[in-house]
Short mmCIF file of C-alpha atoms in Angstrom, two decimals:
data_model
loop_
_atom_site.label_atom_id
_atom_site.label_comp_id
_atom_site.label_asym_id
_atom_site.label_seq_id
_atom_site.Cartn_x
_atom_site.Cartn_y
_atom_site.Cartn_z
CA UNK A 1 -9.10 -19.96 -143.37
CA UNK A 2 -6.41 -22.02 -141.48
CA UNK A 3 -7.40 -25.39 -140.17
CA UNK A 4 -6.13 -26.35 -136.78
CA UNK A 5 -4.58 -29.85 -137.02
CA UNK A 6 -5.94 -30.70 -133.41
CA UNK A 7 -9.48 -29.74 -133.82
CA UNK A 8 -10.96 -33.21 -134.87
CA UNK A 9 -9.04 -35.05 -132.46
CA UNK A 10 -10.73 -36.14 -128.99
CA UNK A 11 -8.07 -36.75 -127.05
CA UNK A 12 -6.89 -37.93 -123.79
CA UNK A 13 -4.28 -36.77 -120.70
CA UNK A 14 -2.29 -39.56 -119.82
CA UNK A 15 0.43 -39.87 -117.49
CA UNK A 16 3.49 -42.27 -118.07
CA UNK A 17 7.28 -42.91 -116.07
CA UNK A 18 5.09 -42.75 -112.53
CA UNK A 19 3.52 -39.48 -113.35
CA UNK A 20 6.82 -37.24 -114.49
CA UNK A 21 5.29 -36.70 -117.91
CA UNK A 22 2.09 -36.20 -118.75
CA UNK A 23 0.83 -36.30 -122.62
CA UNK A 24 -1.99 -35.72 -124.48
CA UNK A 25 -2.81 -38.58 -126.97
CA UNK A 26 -6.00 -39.52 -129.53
CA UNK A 27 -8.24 -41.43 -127.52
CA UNK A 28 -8.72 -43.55 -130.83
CA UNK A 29 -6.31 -45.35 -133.35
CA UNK A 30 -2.63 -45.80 -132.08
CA UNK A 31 -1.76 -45.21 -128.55
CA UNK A 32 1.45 -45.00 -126.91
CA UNK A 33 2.79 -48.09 -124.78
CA UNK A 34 5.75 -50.09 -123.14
CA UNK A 35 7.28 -49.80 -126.63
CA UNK A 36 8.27 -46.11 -126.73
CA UNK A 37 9.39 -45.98 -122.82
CA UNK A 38 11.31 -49.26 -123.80
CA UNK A 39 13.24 -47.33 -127.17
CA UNK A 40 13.71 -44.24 -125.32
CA UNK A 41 15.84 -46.32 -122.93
CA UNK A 42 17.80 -47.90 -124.82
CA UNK A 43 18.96 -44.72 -126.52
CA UNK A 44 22.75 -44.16 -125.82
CA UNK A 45 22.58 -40.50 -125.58
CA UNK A 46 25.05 -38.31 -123.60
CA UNK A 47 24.79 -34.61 -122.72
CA UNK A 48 24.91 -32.21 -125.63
CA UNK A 49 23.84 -34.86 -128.26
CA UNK A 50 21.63 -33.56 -130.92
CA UNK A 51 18.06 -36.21 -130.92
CA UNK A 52 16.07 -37.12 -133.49
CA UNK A 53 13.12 -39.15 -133.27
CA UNK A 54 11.10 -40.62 -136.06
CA UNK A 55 7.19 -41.04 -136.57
CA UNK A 56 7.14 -39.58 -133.13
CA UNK A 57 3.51 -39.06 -132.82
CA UNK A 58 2.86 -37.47 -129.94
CA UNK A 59 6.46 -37.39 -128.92
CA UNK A 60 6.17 -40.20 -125.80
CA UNK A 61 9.48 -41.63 -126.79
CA UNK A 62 11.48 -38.91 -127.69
CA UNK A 63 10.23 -36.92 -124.40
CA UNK A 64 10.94 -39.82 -122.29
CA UNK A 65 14.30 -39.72 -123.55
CA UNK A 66 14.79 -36.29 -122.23
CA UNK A 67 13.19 -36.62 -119.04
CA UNK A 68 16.30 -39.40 -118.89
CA UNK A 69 19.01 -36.88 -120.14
CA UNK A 70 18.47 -33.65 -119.69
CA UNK A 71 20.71 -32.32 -121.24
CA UNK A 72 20.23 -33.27 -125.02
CA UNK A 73 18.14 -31.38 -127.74
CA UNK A 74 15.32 -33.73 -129.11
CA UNK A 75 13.35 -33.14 -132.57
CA UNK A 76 10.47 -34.90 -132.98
CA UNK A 77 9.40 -35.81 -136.61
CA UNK A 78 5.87 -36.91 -137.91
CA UNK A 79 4.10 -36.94 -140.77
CA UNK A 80 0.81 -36.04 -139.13
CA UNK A 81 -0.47 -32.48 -138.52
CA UNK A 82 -2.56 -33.35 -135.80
CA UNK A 83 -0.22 -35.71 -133.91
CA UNK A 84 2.83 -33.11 -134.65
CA UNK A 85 0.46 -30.68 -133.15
CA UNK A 86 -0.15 -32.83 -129.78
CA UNK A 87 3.37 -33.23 -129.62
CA UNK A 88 4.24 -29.62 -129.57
CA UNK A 89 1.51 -29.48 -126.60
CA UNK A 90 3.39 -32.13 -124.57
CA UNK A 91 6.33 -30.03 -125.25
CA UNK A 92 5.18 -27.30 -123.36
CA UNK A 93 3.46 -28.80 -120.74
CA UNK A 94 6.59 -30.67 -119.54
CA UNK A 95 8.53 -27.70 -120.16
CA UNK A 96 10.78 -28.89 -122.56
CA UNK A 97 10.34 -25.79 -124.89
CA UNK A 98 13.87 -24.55 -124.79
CA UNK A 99 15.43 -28.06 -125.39
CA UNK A 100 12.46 -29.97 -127.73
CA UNK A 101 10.51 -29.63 -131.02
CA UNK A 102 8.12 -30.86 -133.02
CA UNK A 103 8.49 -31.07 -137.13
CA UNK A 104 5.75 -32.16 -139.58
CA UNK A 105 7.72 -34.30 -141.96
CA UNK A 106 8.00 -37.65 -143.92
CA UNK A 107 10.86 -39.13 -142.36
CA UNK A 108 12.07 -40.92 -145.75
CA UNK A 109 12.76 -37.30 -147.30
CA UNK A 110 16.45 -36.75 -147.90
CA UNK A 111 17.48 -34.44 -144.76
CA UNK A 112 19.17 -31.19 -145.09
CA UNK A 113 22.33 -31.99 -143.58
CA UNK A 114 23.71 -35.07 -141.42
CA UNK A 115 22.94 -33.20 -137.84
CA UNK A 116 21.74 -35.73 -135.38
CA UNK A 117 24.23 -37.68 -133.02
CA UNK A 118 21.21 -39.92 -132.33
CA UNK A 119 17.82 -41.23 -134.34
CA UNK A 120 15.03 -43.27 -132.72
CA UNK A 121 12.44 -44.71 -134.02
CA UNK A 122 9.50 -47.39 -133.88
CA UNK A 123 8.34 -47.61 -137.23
CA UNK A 124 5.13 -49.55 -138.07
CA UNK A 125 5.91 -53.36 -138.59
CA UNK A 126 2.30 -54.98 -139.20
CA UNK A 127 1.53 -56.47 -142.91
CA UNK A 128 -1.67 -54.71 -143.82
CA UNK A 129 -4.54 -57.06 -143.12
CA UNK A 130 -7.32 -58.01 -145.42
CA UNK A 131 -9.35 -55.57 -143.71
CA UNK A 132 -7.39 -52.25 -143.19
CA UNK A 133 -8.06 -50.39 -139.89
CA UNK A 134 -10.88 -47.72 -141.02
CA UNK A 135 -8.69 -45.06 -138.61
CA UNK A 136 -6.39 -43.67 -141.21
CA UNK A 137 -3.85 -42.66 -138.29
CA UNK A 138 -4.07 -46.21 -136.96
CA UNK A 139 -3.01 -47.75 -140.33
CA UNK A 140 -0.02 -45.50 -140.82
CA UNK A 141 1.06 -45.96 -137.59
CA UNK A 142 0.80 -50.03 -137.52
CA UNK A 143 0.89 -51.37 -141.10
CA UNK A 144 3.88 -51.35 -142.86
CA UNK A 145 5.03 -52.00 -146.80
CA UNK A 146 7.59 -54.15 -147.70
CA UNK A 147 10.51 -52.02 -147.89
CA UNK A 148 9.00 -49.10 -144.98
CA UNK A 149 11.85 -50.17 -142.52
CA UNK A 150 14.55 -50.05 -145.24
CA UNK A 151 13.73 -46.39 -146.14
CA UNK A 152 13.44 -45.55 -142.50
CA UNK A 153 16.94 -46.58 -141.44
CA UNK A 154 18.07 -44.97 -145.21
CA UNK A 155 16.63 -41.82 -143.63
CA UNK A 156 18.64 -42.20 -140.77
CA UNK A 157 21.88 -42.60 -142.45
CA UNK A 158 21.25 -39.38 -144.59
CA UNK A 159 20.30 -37.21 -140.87
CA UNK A 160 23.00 -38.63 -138.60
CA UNK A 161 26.76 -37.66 -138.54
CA UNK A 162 29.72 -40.21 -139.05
CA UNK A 163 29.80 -42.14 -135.60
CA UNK A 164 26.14 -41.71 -134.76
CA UNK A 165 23.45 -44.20 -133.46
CA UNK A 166 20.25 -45.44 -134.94
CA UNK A 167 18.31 -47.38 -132.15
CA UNK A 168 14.99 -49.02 -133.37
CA UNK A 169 12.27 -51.40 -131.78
CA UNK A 170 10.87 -54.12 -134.00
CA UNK A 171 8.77 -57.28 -133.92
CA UNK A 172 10.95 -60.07 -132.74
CA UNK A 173 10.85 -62.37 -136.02
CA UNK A 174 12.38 -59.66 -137.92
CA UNK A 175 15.77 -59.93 -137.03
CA UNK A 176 16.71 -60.53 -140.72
CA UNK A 177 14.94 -57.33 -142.19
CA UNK A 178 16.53 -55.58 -139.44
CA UNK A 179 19.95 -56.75 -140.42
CA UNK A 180 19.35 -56.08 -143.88
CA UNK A 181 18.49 -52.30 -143.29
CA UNK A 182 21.19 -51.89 -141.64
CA UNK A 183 23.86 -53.71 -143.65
CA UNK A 184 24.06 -50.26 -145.85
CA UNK A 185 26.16 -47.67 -143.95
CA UNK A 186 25.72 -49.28 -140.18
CA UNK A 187 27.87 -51.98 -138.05
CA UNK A 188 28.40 -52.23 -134.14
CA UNK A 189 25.15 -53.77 -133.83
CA UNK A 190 23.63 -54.55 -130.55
CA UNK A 191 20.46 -56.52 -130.06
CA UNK A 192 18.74 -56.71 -126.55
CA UNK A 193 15.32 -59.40 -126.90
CA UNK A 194 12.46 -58.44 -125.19
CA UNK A 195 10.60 -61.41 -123.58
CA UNK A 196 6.79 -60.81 -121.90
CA UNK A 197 7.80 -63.84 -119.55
CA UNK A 198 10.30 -66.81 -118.75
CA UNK A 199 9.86 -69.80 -120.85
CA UNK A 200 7.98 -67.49 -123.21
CA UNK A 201 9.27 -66.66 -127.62
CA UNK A 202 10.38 -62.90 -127.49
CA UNK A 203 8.13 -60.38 -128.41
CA UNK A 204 10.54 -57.22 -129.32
CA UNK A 205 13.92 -56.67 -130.21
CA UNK A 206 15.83 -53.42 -129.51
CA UNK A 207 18.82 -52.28 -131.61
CA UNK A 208 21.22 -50.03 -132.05
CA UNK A 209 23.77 -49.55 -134.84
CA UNK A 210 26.53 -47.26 -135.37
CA UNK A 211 26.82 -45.00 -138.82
CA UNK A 212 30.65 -45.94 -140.13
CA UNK A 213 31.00 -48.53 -137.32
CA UNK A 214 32.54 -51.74 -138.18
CA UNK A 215 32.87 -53.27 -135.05
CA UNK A 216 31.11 -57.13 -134.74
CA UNK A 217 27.54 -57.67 -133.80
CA UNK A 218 25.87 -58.12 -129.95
CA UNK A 219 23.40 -60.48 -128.67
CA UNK A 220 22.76 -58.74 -125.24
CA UNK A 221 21.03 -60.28 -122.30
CA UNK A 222 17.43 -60.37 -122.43
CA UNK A 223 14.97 -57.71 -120.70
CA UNK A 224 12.25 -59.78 -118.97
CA UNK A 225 8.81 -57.91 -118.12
CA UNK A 226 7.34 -60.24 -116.13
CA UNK A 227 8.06 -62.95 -113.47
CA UNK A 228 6.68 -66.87 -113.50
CA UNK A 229 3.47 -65.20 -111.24
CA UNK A 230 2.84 -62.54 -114.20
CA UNK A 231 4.10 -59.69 -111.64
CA UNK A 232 6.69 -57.21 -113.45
CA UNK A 233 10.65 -57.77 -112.69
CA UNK A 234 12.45 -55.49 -111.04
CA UNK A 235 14.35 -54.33 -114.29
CA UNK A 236 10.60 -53.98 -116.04
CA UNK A 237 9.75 -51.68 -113.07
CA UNK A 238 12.73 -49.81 -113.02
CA UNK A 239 12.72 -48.82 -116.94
CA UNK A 240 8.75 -48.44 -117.78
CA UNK A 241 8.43 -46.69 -114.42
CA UNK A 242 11.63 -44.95 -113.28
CA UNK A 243 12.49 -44.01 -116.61
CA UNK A 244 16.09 -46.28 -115.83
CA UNK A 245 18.18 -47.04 -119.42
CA UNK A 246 19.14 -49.93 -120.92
CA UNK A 247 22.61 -51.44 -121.62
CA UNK A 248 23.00 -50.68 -125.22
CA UNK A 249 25.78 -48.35 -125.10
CA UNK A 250 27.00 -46.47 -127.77
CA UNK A 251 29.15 -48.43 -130.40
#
């Protein structure tokens, strides 16, 4: 008898980008937030790029991304059955069928062929605490081994063509494993902080990196979320809710 990957999860319908997608998402373990509307703008795709994103769970960033650019065809990779499942669902309720879909896959597998013009991704970046999350789905999605984000961006290089972009968001005190990843097949890097408010250590870094690209390295302006009176900036407002992009343009 086949199992249906969905049937265990109780999940929730949650709107995001002002209410022009709606997704359904487990009501328990990891939950999508600022961080996938934040990668999925700074994605430098143009119309008739081919998308990949990775450990897309229920596919918030990569569907974000298309609600930016219509225009682009987005695959969204997992590794979970139930969340690859959900993602197919948010597919089709945002009617994305014709230019979406949803793979179950470990994203560190060698891929068949270099395909994708662009790969996103926001792998887990937590050191596993003493006392591991008992939600299975929440400890692949937030604790990471030592080398996770090196095989990540080494599956990247093996999907994307000569010329194409990896853009990644990471804990802002990783900087150096960041630049390590990506010192094996990647230059043209850009690197916009993320800081919650002024006067406060950044939180986030976004980055993208070109495949072949040997152009020198970025520091970009930082994206502020929120004024001195904890109210979002305008440039906060206009990504997380108006689905706006980011300035890291392709290298």
């Amino acid at each position: 008898m086949t199992t249906n990957p969905e049937a265990t999860l109780d999940v929730t319908d949650d709107a995001i980008l002002n209410g022009r997608l709606r997704l359904y998402q487990p009501r328990r373990g990891h939950r999508f937030g600022h961080d996938a509307i934040l990668l999925a703008a700074a994605v430098p795709a143009a119309r008739g790029d081919r998308v990949a994103e990775f450990g897309a769970g229920v596919g918030a960033a990569g569907l974000a991304l298309l609600a930016r650019v219509p225009e682009i065809e987005v695959t969204l990779i997992e590794i979970d059955p139930g969340l690859s499942a959900l993602a197919r669902r948010n597919i089709d309720r945002n009617s994305f069928s014709g230019r979406a879909r949803a793979v179950t896959r470990d994203v560190t597998a060698p891929a068949e062929d270099a395909a994708y013009d662009r790969v996103l991704m926001n792998p887990p970046f937590n050191e596993a605490p003493l006392q591991p999350s008992p939600d299975p789905r929440r400890r692949t999605a937030h604790e990471a081994t030592p080398d996770l984000l090196q095989r990540w961006i080494g599956g990247a290089r093996s999907a994307l063509r000569d010329g194409g972009t990896v853009t990644l968001i990471w804990r802002a005190e990783g900087l150096t494993d960041i630049l390590a990843a990506l010192a094996d097949g990647f230059g043209a890097v850009s690197i916009l902080p993320v800081y919650p408010a002024p006067g406060r250590a950044a939180v986030r870094l976004i980055v993208t990196a070109g495949k072949g690209a040997r152009a020198p390295l970025r520091m970009l302006a930082p994206l502020i979320l929120n004024d001195a009176l904890a109210c979002p900036t305008a440039d906060a407002e206009a990504v997380l809710r108006q689905g706006a992009g980011l300035p890291l343009r392709a290298p």
